[in-house]
Amino acid sequence: MSVGAFPSRFVRYSLRKPCNICYKPPQTCRRRFGSKFKMAEDQDKKLVHAIETESGPIYFSRATQISQKDAASFSTPKEFPDFAVFYSVSAYRSKNPRVNDIRANSRLLGDIGNNLGPEHALLHGFSFIPEQPDTFRKQFFILSPTVNEPLNRFVREMAVKFGQPEYFEHVLTEGKLLQTRVEVSDGGTRHEEEEMMTVEPPPCHPAFLHPDNNAVFHSYNRAMNILRECPDVEGVSELLSVASALVPGTFNVASLQEKCEHPVIVLEGLDATGKTTLTERLGKMLSAPVLQSPPPPIRHLREVFDSQPELIRRAYYTLGNYILAMQVAAEAQTRPVVIDRFWHSTTAYSIATEVGCGDESQLPPRGHHVYTWPSDLLKPHLAMLLMVNEASRGARLEGRGMGKTKEEIRLEKSVLFRKRLVEAYLRLENPSLQVVNASGSKEEVFASTVQEKAVSKAPATVTANANASIDRFLAPCNSR
Ligand SMILES: Nc1ncnc2c1ncn2[C@@H]1O[C@H](COP(=O)(O)OP(=O)(O)O)[C@@H](O)[C@H]1O
Ligand SMILES: Nc1ccn([C@H]2C[C@H](O)[C@@H](COP(=O)(O)OP(=O)(O)O)O2)c(=O)n1
């Protein structure tokens, strides 16, 4: 192919710059010369799309990319009609998607929701290029029962509005899925139709192949950086200034940990499993303050952040955990501390949400880095997960009689979300959670928490110092 065949912008770029792999001048480097343009096209061919369905994502890619032995044609999910057209569109613009892309995607979702007729369905999904972990992008599929020009026009308008060069039209007919790439410039140039085939799910959900692809935080700095990227979001500047005032710029987690002479105990669990009830009992028994997360200095911002995209929302809860850690370290110098939800909650809810669909089999495998406690966050000496059978939990929710949040309604409705959430809790490690059967009466749960779980199964990660603390914690109840 002659140089003239490349777009002029690329030619100028490639002649000027040395190769970014071998640093040879472009004329002598075979890798660099022409590679940028070609790579974009090749990569596009390898793109795998996924549509989220109740049982899990359906992964599909161009048939030409799949060797004959792997080819499985398109296995139509049972909830799909025999004939359907679906358009996929996304709002990511930058090569390394950051907060602005995620916010744009959530505005796109709002626009779609406001314009979708009753004959259409909206499905969530994503795309990625295998073996390129940072290529994960969320996208939306709009499903129509017929070939539909107004809908096509709407998708094109959305693509233009959100700065997309293209979108995809997929037609499902007679068990085949045919994809057409549509460029939005010049009124919509349609590329040749290609057959798509179902591909094997990757070994790990692609949202967890790269830390930037998901809303799970393993450091204070990442949460701060994410929020610094969206100063216009309501509450962000206040949150950043409170966090900067309460968390010293160069805090040392080891010295915070050493300060905790007294036990730090965390209670975790789904809503209405009895965390508040039990933390209050433990607090009284130990003359310990019961600390809640998010902590009071930022608690009033919770509702504002709960309506933000998951990345911004969990950055808020993450900063809450670090602010709380400072208070915990100060308190635990002189007395035990009991905490109602901490990092385990932030992380388990985030993982269960980011996985998006299916049951616990869709989670990243046990032992994956995403489940590990952050190296810069104060660790509790004891963390317990209260588990209650669903019938009792439902009755407790009813009994409590408070208005339900959107998430509580989701938890109630979505058995699958609950399964992912509980399993994510169980996979968290260092420290992992000790499971407490909290289905009994308040008295029984209190007794079993204090006397059985805490006594016999102190976590393996507890240091000698903390072990001594736990013994001191148990002393008053053993002598009751
Ligand atoms: N062991 C228990 N048996 C029966 N009811 C309980 C028990 N523990 C808590 N409850 C009741 O269940 C409801 C939810 O408890 P709560 O402690 O607020 O849960 P959480 O803090 O986990 O949301 C409250 O009305 C509480 O009185
Ligand atoms: N440290 C924390 C505390 C709560 N969260 C999130 C996790 C869920 O999305 C909600 C649950 O909060 P909710 O107020 O419903 O919980 P309880 O009523 O205390 O059981 O908050 C968090 O991410 N990190």
Coordinates of C-alpha atoms and ligand atoms in Angstrom, one line a residue:
M1 CA 0.0 0.0 0.0
S2 CA 1.4 3.4 -0.9
V3 CA 1.9 6.1 1.7
G4 CA -0.7 8.1 -0.2
A5 CA -3.3 5.6 0.8
F6 CA -3.0 6.7 4.5
P7 CA -4.8 9.7 5.8
S8 CA -2.6 12.8 5.6
R9 CA -2.7 13.4 9.3
F10 CA -1.2 10.0 9.9
V11 CA 1.5 10.4 7.3
R12 CA 2.7 13.6 8.8
Y13 CA 2.8 12.0 12.2
S14 CA 4.6 8.9 11.1
L15 CA 7.3 10.7 9.1
R16 CA 8.1 13.0 11.9
K17 CA 8.2 10.8 15.0
P18 CA 10.5 7.8 15.7
C19 CA 9.0 4.5 16.5
N20 CA 7.7 4.4 20.0
I21 CA 8.7 0.7 20.4
C22 CA 12.3 0.6 18.9
Y23 CA 13.0 4.3 18.6
K24 CA 14.2 3.9 15.0
P25 CA 13.4 6.6 12.5
P26 CA 10.1 5.8 10.8
Q27 CA 11.7 5.2 7.4
T28 CA 13.7 2.2 8.8
C29 CA 11.3 0.9 11.3
R30 CA 8.8 -1.6 9.8
R31 CA 6.8 -1.8 13.0
R32 CA 6.0 1.9 13.1
F33 CA 5.6 2.8 9.5
G34 CA 1.9 2.5 8.8
S35 CA 1.3 0.6 11.9
K36 CA -0.8 3.2 13.7
F37 CA -3.5 3.3 11.1
K38 CA -3.5 -0.4 10.4
M39 CA -3.6 -1.3 14.0
A40 CA -6.7 0.7 14.6
E41 CA -8.5 -1.2 11.8
D42 CA -7.1 -4.6 13.0
Q43 CA -8.1 -3.9 16.5
D44 CA -11.6 -2.9 15.5
K45 CA -11.9 -6.3 13.9
K46 CA -11.0 -8.1 17.1
L47 CA -13.5 -6.1 19.1
V48 CA -15.7 -8.4 21.3
H49 CA -19.2 -7.1 22.2
A50 CA -21.2 -8.3 25.2
I51 CA -24.9 -7.9 25.9
E52 CA -25.9 -8.3 29.5
T53 CA -28.8 -10.7 30.0
E54 CA -30.2 -12.1 33.2
S55 CA -28.1 -15.2 33.1
G56 CA -24.8 -13.4 32.2
P57 CA -23.2 -11.5 29.3
I58 CA -23.5 -12.9 25.8
Y59 CA -20.1 -12.4 24.1
F60 CA -19.9 -12.1 20.3
S61 CA -17.4 -11.1 17.7
R62 CA -16.9 -11.0 14.0
A63 CA -17.1 -14.5 12.5
T64 CA -13.9 -13.8 10.5
Q65 CA -12.0 -13.4 13.7
I66 CA -12.9 -16.9 15.0
S67 CA -11.2 -20.0 13.9
Q68 CA -13.6 -22.6 12.5
K69 CA -13.2 -25.0 15.4
D70 CA -14.3 -22.3 17.9
A71 CA -17.1 -21.0 15.8
A72 CA -20.5 -21.5 17.5
S73 CA -22.7 -19.3 15.3
F74 CA -24.9 -16.9 17.3
S75 CA -26.7 -18.7 20.0
T76 CA -29.7 -16.6 20.6
P77 CA -30.5 -16.0 24.2
K78 CA -33.9 -17.4 25.2
E79 CA -35.2 -14.0 26.1
F80 CA -34.5 -12.6 22.6
P81 CA -37.1 -12.6 19.8
D82 CA -36.5 -14.5 16.5
F83 CA -36.1 -11.3 14.7
A84 CA -34.7 -8.1 16.2
V85 CA -32.6 -5.1 15.3
F86 CA -30.3 -3.6 17.9
Y87 CA -28.2 -0.6 17.8
S88 CA -25.1 -0.3 20.1
V89 CA -23.9 3.1 21.1
S90 CA -21.5 4.4 23.7
A91 CA -20.2 7.8 24.8
Y92 CA -16.5 7.1 25.5
R93 CA -14.2 9.5 23.6
S94 CA -10.8 9.2 25.1
K95 CA -8.3 6.4 24.6
N96 CA -8.0 6.0 28.3
P97 CA -11.5 6.4 29.6
R98 CA -11.8 8.5 32.6
V99 CA -14.5 10.2 34.6
N100 CA -15.7 12.4 31.7
D101 CA -16.4 9.4 29.6
I102 CA -18.3 7.7 32.4
R103 CA -20.3 10.8 33.1
A104 CA -21.1 11.2 29.4
N105 CA -22.2 7.5 29.3
S106 CA -24.6 8.2 32.1
R107 CA -26.0 11.3 30.3
L108 CA -26.4 9.1 27.2
L109 CA -28.3 6.6 29.2
G110 CA -30.6 9.4 30.4
D111 CA -31.2 10.6 26.9
I112 CA -32.0 7.0 25.7
G113 CA -34.3 6.5 28.6
N114 CA -36.2 9.7 27.9
N115 CA -36.7 8.9 24.2
L116 CA -37.3 5.2 24.2
G117 CA -40.8 4.1 23.1
P118 CA -42.6 1.2 24.7
E119 CA -41.8 -1.0 21.7
H120 CA -38.1 -0.7 22.4
A121 CA -35.9 -2.3 25.0
L122 CA -32.7 -1.1 26.5
L123 CA -29.9 -3.5 27.3
H124 CA -26.6 -2.8 29.0
G125 CA -23.4 -4.2 27.6
F126 CA -19.8 -3.5 27.0
S127 CA -17.0 -4.1 24.4
F128 CA -13.3 -4.9 24.7
I129 CA -10.4 -6.2 22.7
P130 CA -9.1 -9.5 24.1
E131 CA -5.5 -9.3 25.5
Q132 CA -5.8 -5.5 25.7
P133 CA -7.0 -5.0 29.3
D134 CA -7.5 -1.3 29.1
T135 CA -9.9 -1.4 26.1
F136 CA -13.1 -2.1 28.2
R137 CA -15.9 0.2 27.4
K138 CA -19.5 0.2 28.6
Q139 CA -22.2 0.5 25.9
F140 CA -25.9 0.4 25.4
F141 CA -28.0 -1.7 23.1
I142 CA -31.3 -0.4 21.9
L143 CA -33.5 -3.3 20.8
S144 CA -36.3 -2.9 18.3
P145 CA -38.7 -5.5 16.9
T146 CA -38.4 -4.1 13.3
V147 CA -35.9 -2.3 11.1
N148 CA -36.7 1.2 12.2
E149 CA -35.5 4.3 10.5
P150 CA -36.6 6.8 13.2
L151 CA -34.7 4.7 15.8
N152 CA -31.6 4.5 13.5
R153 CA -31.8 8.3 13.1
F154 CA -32.0 8.7 16.9
V155 CA -29.0 6.5 17.4
R156 CA -27.1 8.5 14.8
E157 CA -28.1 11.8 16.6
M158 CA -26.8 10.3 19.9
A159 CA -23.6 9.3 18.3
V160 CA -23.1 12.8 17.0
K161 CA -24.1 14.4 20.2
F162 CA -21.6 12.3 22.2
G163 CA -18.8 12.7 19.7
Q164 CA -18.8 9.1 18.4
P165 CA -17.4 8.5 14.9
E166 CA -19.6 5.4 14.5
Y167 CA -22.2 3.1 15.9
F168 CA -23.2 -0.5 15.2
E169 CA -26.4 -1.9 13.8
H170 CA -27.0 -5.6 14.5
V171 CA -29.8 -7.6 12.9
L172 CA -30.8 -10.9 14.4
T173 CA -32.6 -13.1 11.9
E174 CA -33.0 -16.9 11.5
G175 CA -30.4 -17.5 14.2
K176 CA -27.8 -15.3 12.5
L177 CA -26.5 -12.0 13.8
L178 CA -25.4 -9.6 11.1
Q179 CA -23.5 -6.5 12.1
T180 CA -23.1 -3.2 10.1
R181 CA -20.7 -0.5 11.2
V182 CA -22.2 2.9 10.4
E183 CA -20.0 6.0 10.3
V184 CA -21.9 9.0 11.4
S185 CA -20.2 11.5 9.1
D186 CA -21.7 12.3 5.7
G187 CA -25.2 11.2 6.8
G188 CA -24.2 7.7 7.8
T189 CA -21.8 5.7 5.6
R190 CA -22.7 2.0 6.0
H191 CA -19.9 -0.5 5.9
E192 CA -20.3 -4.1 4.6
E193 CA -22.5 -6.4 6.7
E194 CA -20.6 -9.0 8.6
E195 CA -21.7 -12.1 10.4
M196 CA -21.2 -12.2 14.2
M197 CA -20.6 -15.3 16.2
T198 CA -20.9 -16.1 19.9
V199 CA -17.5 -16.4 21.6
E200 CA -16.5 -18.1 24.8
P201 CA -16.7 -15.8 27.9
P202 CA -13.2 -14.6 29.0
P203 CA -11.8 -16.3 32.1
C204 CA -12.3 -13.1 34.1
H205 CA -15.0 -10.4 33.6
P206 CA -13.2 -7.7 31.4
A207 CA -14.2 -5.0 33.8
F208 CA -11.6 -6.5 36.2
L209 CA -8.7 -6.9 33.8
H210 CA -7.4 -3.4 34.4
P211 CA -7.8 -1.3 37.6
D212 CA -9.0 1.7 35.7
N213 CA -11.9 -0.2 34.2
N214 CA -13.9 -0.4 37.4
A215 CA -15.1 1.4 40.5
V216 CA -13.1 -0.6 43.0
F217 CA -10.6 1.5 44.9
H218 CA -7.3 0.3 46.3
S219 CA -5.8 3.6 47.3
Y220 CA -6.7 7.0 48.7
N221 CA -5.0 8.8 45.9
R222 CA -7.0 7.1 43.2
A223 CA -10.3 8.2 44.8
M224 CA -8.9 11.8 45.2
N225 CA -7.7 11.9 41.6
I226 CA -11.0 10.6 40.2
L227 CA -12.9 13.3 42.1
R228 CA -10.4 16.0 41.1
E229 CA -11.4 15.2 37.5
C230 CA -15.0 16.3 38.1
P231 CA -14.9 19.5 40.2
D232 CA -18.3 20.6 38.8
V233 CA -20.2 17.6 40.3
E234 CA -22.3 18.8 43.3
G235 CA -20.5 18.1 46.6
V236 CA -17.1 17.3 45.1
S237 CA -15.3 20.5 46.1
E238 CA -16.6 20.2 49.7
L239 CA -15.7 16.5 49.8
L240 CA -12.2 17.2 48.6
S241 CA -11.6 19.9 51.0
V242 CA -12.9 17.9 54.0
A243 CA -10.8 14.9 53.0
S244 CA -7.7 17.1 52.6
A245 CA -8.3 18.6 56.0
L246 CA -8.9 15.4 57.8
V247 CA -6.5 13.0 56.0
P248 CA -2.9 14.2 56.1
G249 CA -1.2 14.3 52.7
T250 CA 1.5 11.8 53.7
F251 CA -0.2 9.5 56.2
N252 CA 1.6 6.4 57.2
V253 CA -0.7 3.4 57.6
A254 CA 1.8 1.4 59.6
S255 CA 2.0 4.0 62.2
L256 CA -1.8 4.4 62.3
Q257 CA -2.0 0.7 62.7
E258 CA 0.5 0.7 65.6
K259 CA -1.6 3.4 67.4
C260 CA -4.5 1.0 67.5
E261 CA -3.8 -0.5 71.0
H262 CA -7.4 -1.5 71.4
P263 CA -9.5 -3.7 69.1
V264 CA -11.1 -2.3 66.0
I265 CA -14.2 -4.4 65.1
V266 CA -16.2 -4.1 61.9
L267 CA -19.7 -5.4 61.3
E268 CA -20.7 -6.0 57.7
G269 CA -23.7 -7.5 56.0
L270 CA -26.7 -6.8 53.7
D271 CA -29.3 -4.3 54.8
A272 CA -31.4 -5.3 57.8
T273 CA -29.1 -8.2 58.9
G274 CA -28.8 -6.5 62.3
K275 CA -25.6 -4.6 62.0
T276 CA -26.8 -1.4 63.8
T277 CA -28.5 -3.5 66.6
L278 CA -25.4 -5.5 67.2
T279 CA -22.9 -2.6 66.9
E280 CA -24.9 -0.8 69.6
R281 CA -24.8 -3.8 71.9
L282 CA -21.1 -4.3 71.4
G283 CA -20.5 -0.6 71.9
K284 CA -22.3 -0.6 75.2
M285 CA -20.6 -3.8 76.4
L286 CA -17.1 -2.5 75.5
S287 CA -17.7 1.2 76.3
A288 CA -16.6 1.7 72.8
P289 CA -17.8 4.4 70.4
V290 CA -19.8 3.1 67.4
L291 CA -18.6 4.7 64.3
Q292 CA -20.6 4.8 61.1
S293 CA -19.4 5.1 57.6
P294 CA -19.6 7.3 55.7
P295 CA -18.5 9.4 58.8
P296 CA -20.4 12.5 60.0
P297 CA -18.1 15.2 58.3
I298 CA -19.3 14.0 54.9
R299 CA -22.5 12.0 55.7
H300 CA -24.7 14.9 54.6
L301 CA -23.3 14.5 51.0
R302 CA -24.4 10.9 50.7
E303 CA -27.6 11.4 48.9
V304 CA -25.9 13.6 46.3
F305 CA -23.2 11.0 45.6
D306 CA -25.7 8.1 45.6
S307 CA -27.2 9.5 42.4
Q308 CA -23.8 9.7 40.6
P309 CA -22.3 7.1 38.3
E310 CA -20.7 4.2 40.3
L311 CA -17.2 5.4 39.9
I312 CA -17.9 8.8 41.5
R313 CA -20.2 7.3 44.0
R314 CA -17.7 4.7 45.3
A315 CA -14.9 7.3 45.3
Y316 CA -17.1 9.2 47.9
Y317 CA -17.5 6.1 50.0
T318 CA -13.8 5.4 49.7
L319 CA -12.8 8.8 51.0
G320 CA -15.3 8.2 53.8
N321 CA -13.4 5.1 54.8
Y322 CA -10.0 6.9 54.8
I323 CA -11.5 9.8 56.9
L324 CA -13.0 7.3 59.3
A325 CA -9.7 5.5 59.5
M326 CA -8.1 8.7 61.0
Q327 CA -10.8 8.8 63.6
V328 CA -10.5 5.1 64.4
A329 CA -6.7 5.4 64.9
A330 CA -7.3 8.3 67.3
E331 CA -10.0 6.5 69.3
A332 CA -8.4 3.1 69.4
Q333 CA -5.4 4.5 71.3
T334 CA -7.5 4.6 74.4
R335 CA -10.6 2.3 73.9
P336 CA -12.1 -0.3 71.5
V337 CA -13.9 0.9 68.4
V338 CA -16.9 -0.7 66.7
I339 CA -17.6 0.2 63.0
D340 CA -20.9 -0.2 61.1
R341 CA -19.7 -1.0 57.5
F342 CA -16.2 -0.2 56.2
W343 CA -14.1 -1.1 53.2
H344 CA -15.6 -4.6 52.8
S345 CA -19.0 -3.0 52.0
T346 CA -17.6 -0.4 49.6
T347 CA -15.8 -3.1 47.7
A348 CA -18.4 -5.9 47.7
Y349 CA -21.2 -3.5 46.5
S350 CA -19.0 -2.1 43.9
I351 CA -17.9 -5.4 42.5
A352 CA -21.5 -6.8 42.5
T353 CA -22.6 -3.6 40.7
E354 CA -19.8 -3.6 38.1
V355 CA -20.4 -7.2 37.2
G356 CA -23.8 -6.0 36.1
C357 CA -25.6 -9.3 35.5
G358 CA -25.7 -13.0 36.2
D359 CA -25.1 -14.8 39.4
E360 CA -21.9 -15.3 41.4
S361 CA -20.2 -17.3 38.6
Q362 CA -19.7 -14.0 36.8
L363 CA -17.5 -12.5 39.5
P364 CA -13.7 -12.3 39.1
P365 CA -12.1 -15.6 40.4
R366 CA -11.3 -16.0 44.1
G367 CA -7.8 -14.7 44.8
H368 CA -8.1 -11.9 42.2
H369 CA -6.3 -8.7 43.3
V370 CA -9.7 -6.8 43.3
Y371 CA -10.6 -8.7 46.6
T372 CA -7.5 -7.6 48.5
W373 CA -7.5 -4.9 51.2
P374 CA -5.7 -1.7 50.1
S375 CA -2.2 -1.4 51.4
D376 CA -2.8 2.2 52.6
L377 CA -5.9 1.6 54.6
L378 CA -6.1 0.9 58.4
K379 CA -7.1 -2.8 58.9
P380 CA -9.6 -3.8 61.5
H381 CA -8.6 -6.6 64.0
L382 CA -11.9 -8.4 63.5
A383 CA -14.4 -8.1 60.7
M384 CA -17.7 -10.1 60.8
L385 CA -20.3 -10.7 58.1
L386 CA -23.8 -11.1 59.5
M387 CA -25.8 -13.5 57.4
V388 CA -29.6 -13.9 57.8
N389 CA -31.9 -16.1 55.7
E390 CA -33.9 -14.1 53.2
A391 CA -37.3 -14.6 54.9
S392 CA -36.1 -13.2 58.2
R393 CA -34.3 -10.4 56.5
G394 CA -37.5 -9.5 54.6
A395 CA -39.4 -9.5 57.9
R396 CA -36.8 -7.3 59.6
L397 CA -36.9 -4.8 56.7
E398 CA -40.7 -4.7 57.0
G399 CA -40.5 -4.4 60.7
R400 CA -38.1 -1.5 60.5
G401 CA -40.7 0.3 58.4
M402 CA -38.3 3.0 57.0
G403 CA -38.6 4.2 53.4
K404 CA -36.5 2.0 51.1
T405 CA -33.7 3.3 49.0
K406 CA -33.5 2.4 45.3
E407 CA -30.7 0.0 46.2
E408 CA -32.7 -1.7 48.9
I409 CA -35.5 -2.3 46.4
R410 CA -32.9 -3.7 44.0
L411 CA -31.5 -5.9 46.7
E412 CA -34.9 -7.2 47.5
K413 CA -35.9 -7.8 43.8
S414 CA -32.7 -9.0 42.4
V415 CA -31.8 -12.4 43.7
L416 CA -28.8 -12.4 41.3
F417 CA -27.4 -9.1 42.6
R418 CA -27.7 -10.5 46.1
K419 CA -25.9 -13.6 45.2
R420 CA -23.1 -11.6 43.6
L421 CA -22.9 -9.3 46.6
V422 CA -22.8 -12.1 49.2
E423 CA -20.2 -14.0 47.3
A424 CA -18.1 -10.9 46.8
Y425 CA -18.1 -10.3 50.5
L426 CA -17.0 -13.9 51.1
R427 CA -14.1 -13.5 48.6
L428 CA -12.6 -10.4 50.2
E429 CA -9.4 -11.0 52.0
N430 CA -6.7 -9.8 54.2
P431 CA -8.7 -9.5 56.4
S432 CA -11.5 -11.8 55.3
L433 CA -14.8 -11.7 57.0
Q434 CA -15.9 -14.1 59.6
V435 CA -19.4 -15.3 58.9
V436 CA -21.9 -15.0 61.8
N437 CA -25.3 -16.7 61.5
A438 CA -27.4 -13.7 62.5
S439 CA -30.9 -15.4 62.0
G440 CA -31.5 -16.0 65.7
S441 CA -32.9 -13.6 68.3
K442 CA -31.0 -10.4 69.2
E443 CA -29.7 -12.1 72.3
E444 CA -28.6 -15.2 70.5
V445 CA -26.8 -13.2 67.8
F446 CA -25.0 -11.1 70.4
A447 CA -23.9 -14.1 72.4
S448 CA -22.7 -16.1 69.4
T449 CA -20.8 -13.1 68.0
V450 CA -19.0 -12.3 71.1
Q451 CA -18.4 -15.8 72.5
E452 CA -18.0 -18.1 69.5
K453 CA -16.8 -16.2 66.5
A454 CA -14.6 -13.7 68.2
V455 CA -13.0 -16.3 70.6
S456 CA -12.3 -19.3 68.4
K457 CA -11.7 -17.8 65.0
A458 CA -9.6 -14.8 65.2
P459 CA -8.4 -14.0 61.7
A460 CA -5.1 -15.3 60.6
T461 CA -3.9 -11.9 59.7
V462 CA -4.3 -10.5 63.2
T463 CA -0.9 -9.4 64.6
A464 CA 0.3 -10.4 68.0
N465 CA -0.5 -7.0 69.2
A466 CA -4.0 -7.1 67.9
N467 CA -4.5 -10.6 69.3
A468 CA -3.8 -9.3 72.7
S469 CA -6.3 -6.5 71.9
I470 CA -8.9 -9.1 71.0
D471 CA -8.2 -11.0 74.2
R472 CA -8.8 -7.7 76.1
F473 CA -12.0 -7.2 74.1
L474 CA -13.2 -10.7 75.1
A475 CA -12.3 -10.3 78.7
P476 CA -15.4 -8.4 79.8
C477 CA -17.8 -10.8 78.1
N478 CA -16.0 -14.0 79.3
S479 CA -16.4 -12.8 82.8
R480 CA -20.1 -12.0 82.4
Ligands
LIG1 N1 -31.6 -10.8 65.8 C1 -32.6 -10.1 65.4 N2 -33.8 -10.6 65.5 C2 -35.0 -10.0 65.1 N3 -35.0 -8.7 64.7 C3 -33.8 -8.0 64.6 C4 -32.6 -8.7 65.0 N4 -31.5 -7.8 64.8 C5 -32.1 -6.7 64.4 N5 -33.4 -6.8 64.3 C6 -34.4 -5.8 63.8 O1 -34.3 -5.8 62.4 C7 -34.3 -4.5 61.9 C8 -33.0 -4.2 61.1 O2 -31.9 -4.2 62.0 P1 -30.7 -3.2 61.9 O3 -29.9 -3.4 63.1 O4 -31.2 -1.8 61.7 O5 -30.0 -3.8 60.6 P2 -28.9 -3.1 59.6 O6 -28.1 -2.1 60.5 O7 -28.1 -4.3 59.2 O8 -29.6 -2.5 58.5 C9 -34.5 -3.6 63.1 O9 -35.9 -3.3 63.2 C10 -34.0 -4.4 64.3 O10 -34.7 -4.1 65.5
LIG2 N1 -18.3 2.2 54.0 C1 -19.3 2.1 53.2 C2 -20.6 2.2 53.7 C3 -21.7 2.0 52.9 N2 -21.5 1.9 51.6 C4 -22.6 1.7 50.6 C5 -22.9 0.3 50.3 C6 -24.3 0.3 49.8 O1 -24.3 0.9 48.5 C7 -24.9 1.3 50.8 C8 -25.6 0.6 51.9 O2 -25.9 1.5 52.9 P1 -27.2 1.5 53.7 O3 -27.4 2.8 54.4 O4 -28.3 0.9 52.9 O5 -26.8 0.4 54.8 P2 -27.5 0.1 56.2 O6 -28.8 0.8 56.2 O7 -26.5 0.7 57.1 O8 -27.5 -1.4 56.2 O9 -23.9 2.2 51.2 C9 -20.2 1.8 51.1 O10 -20.0 1.7 49.8 N3 -19.2 1.9 51.9

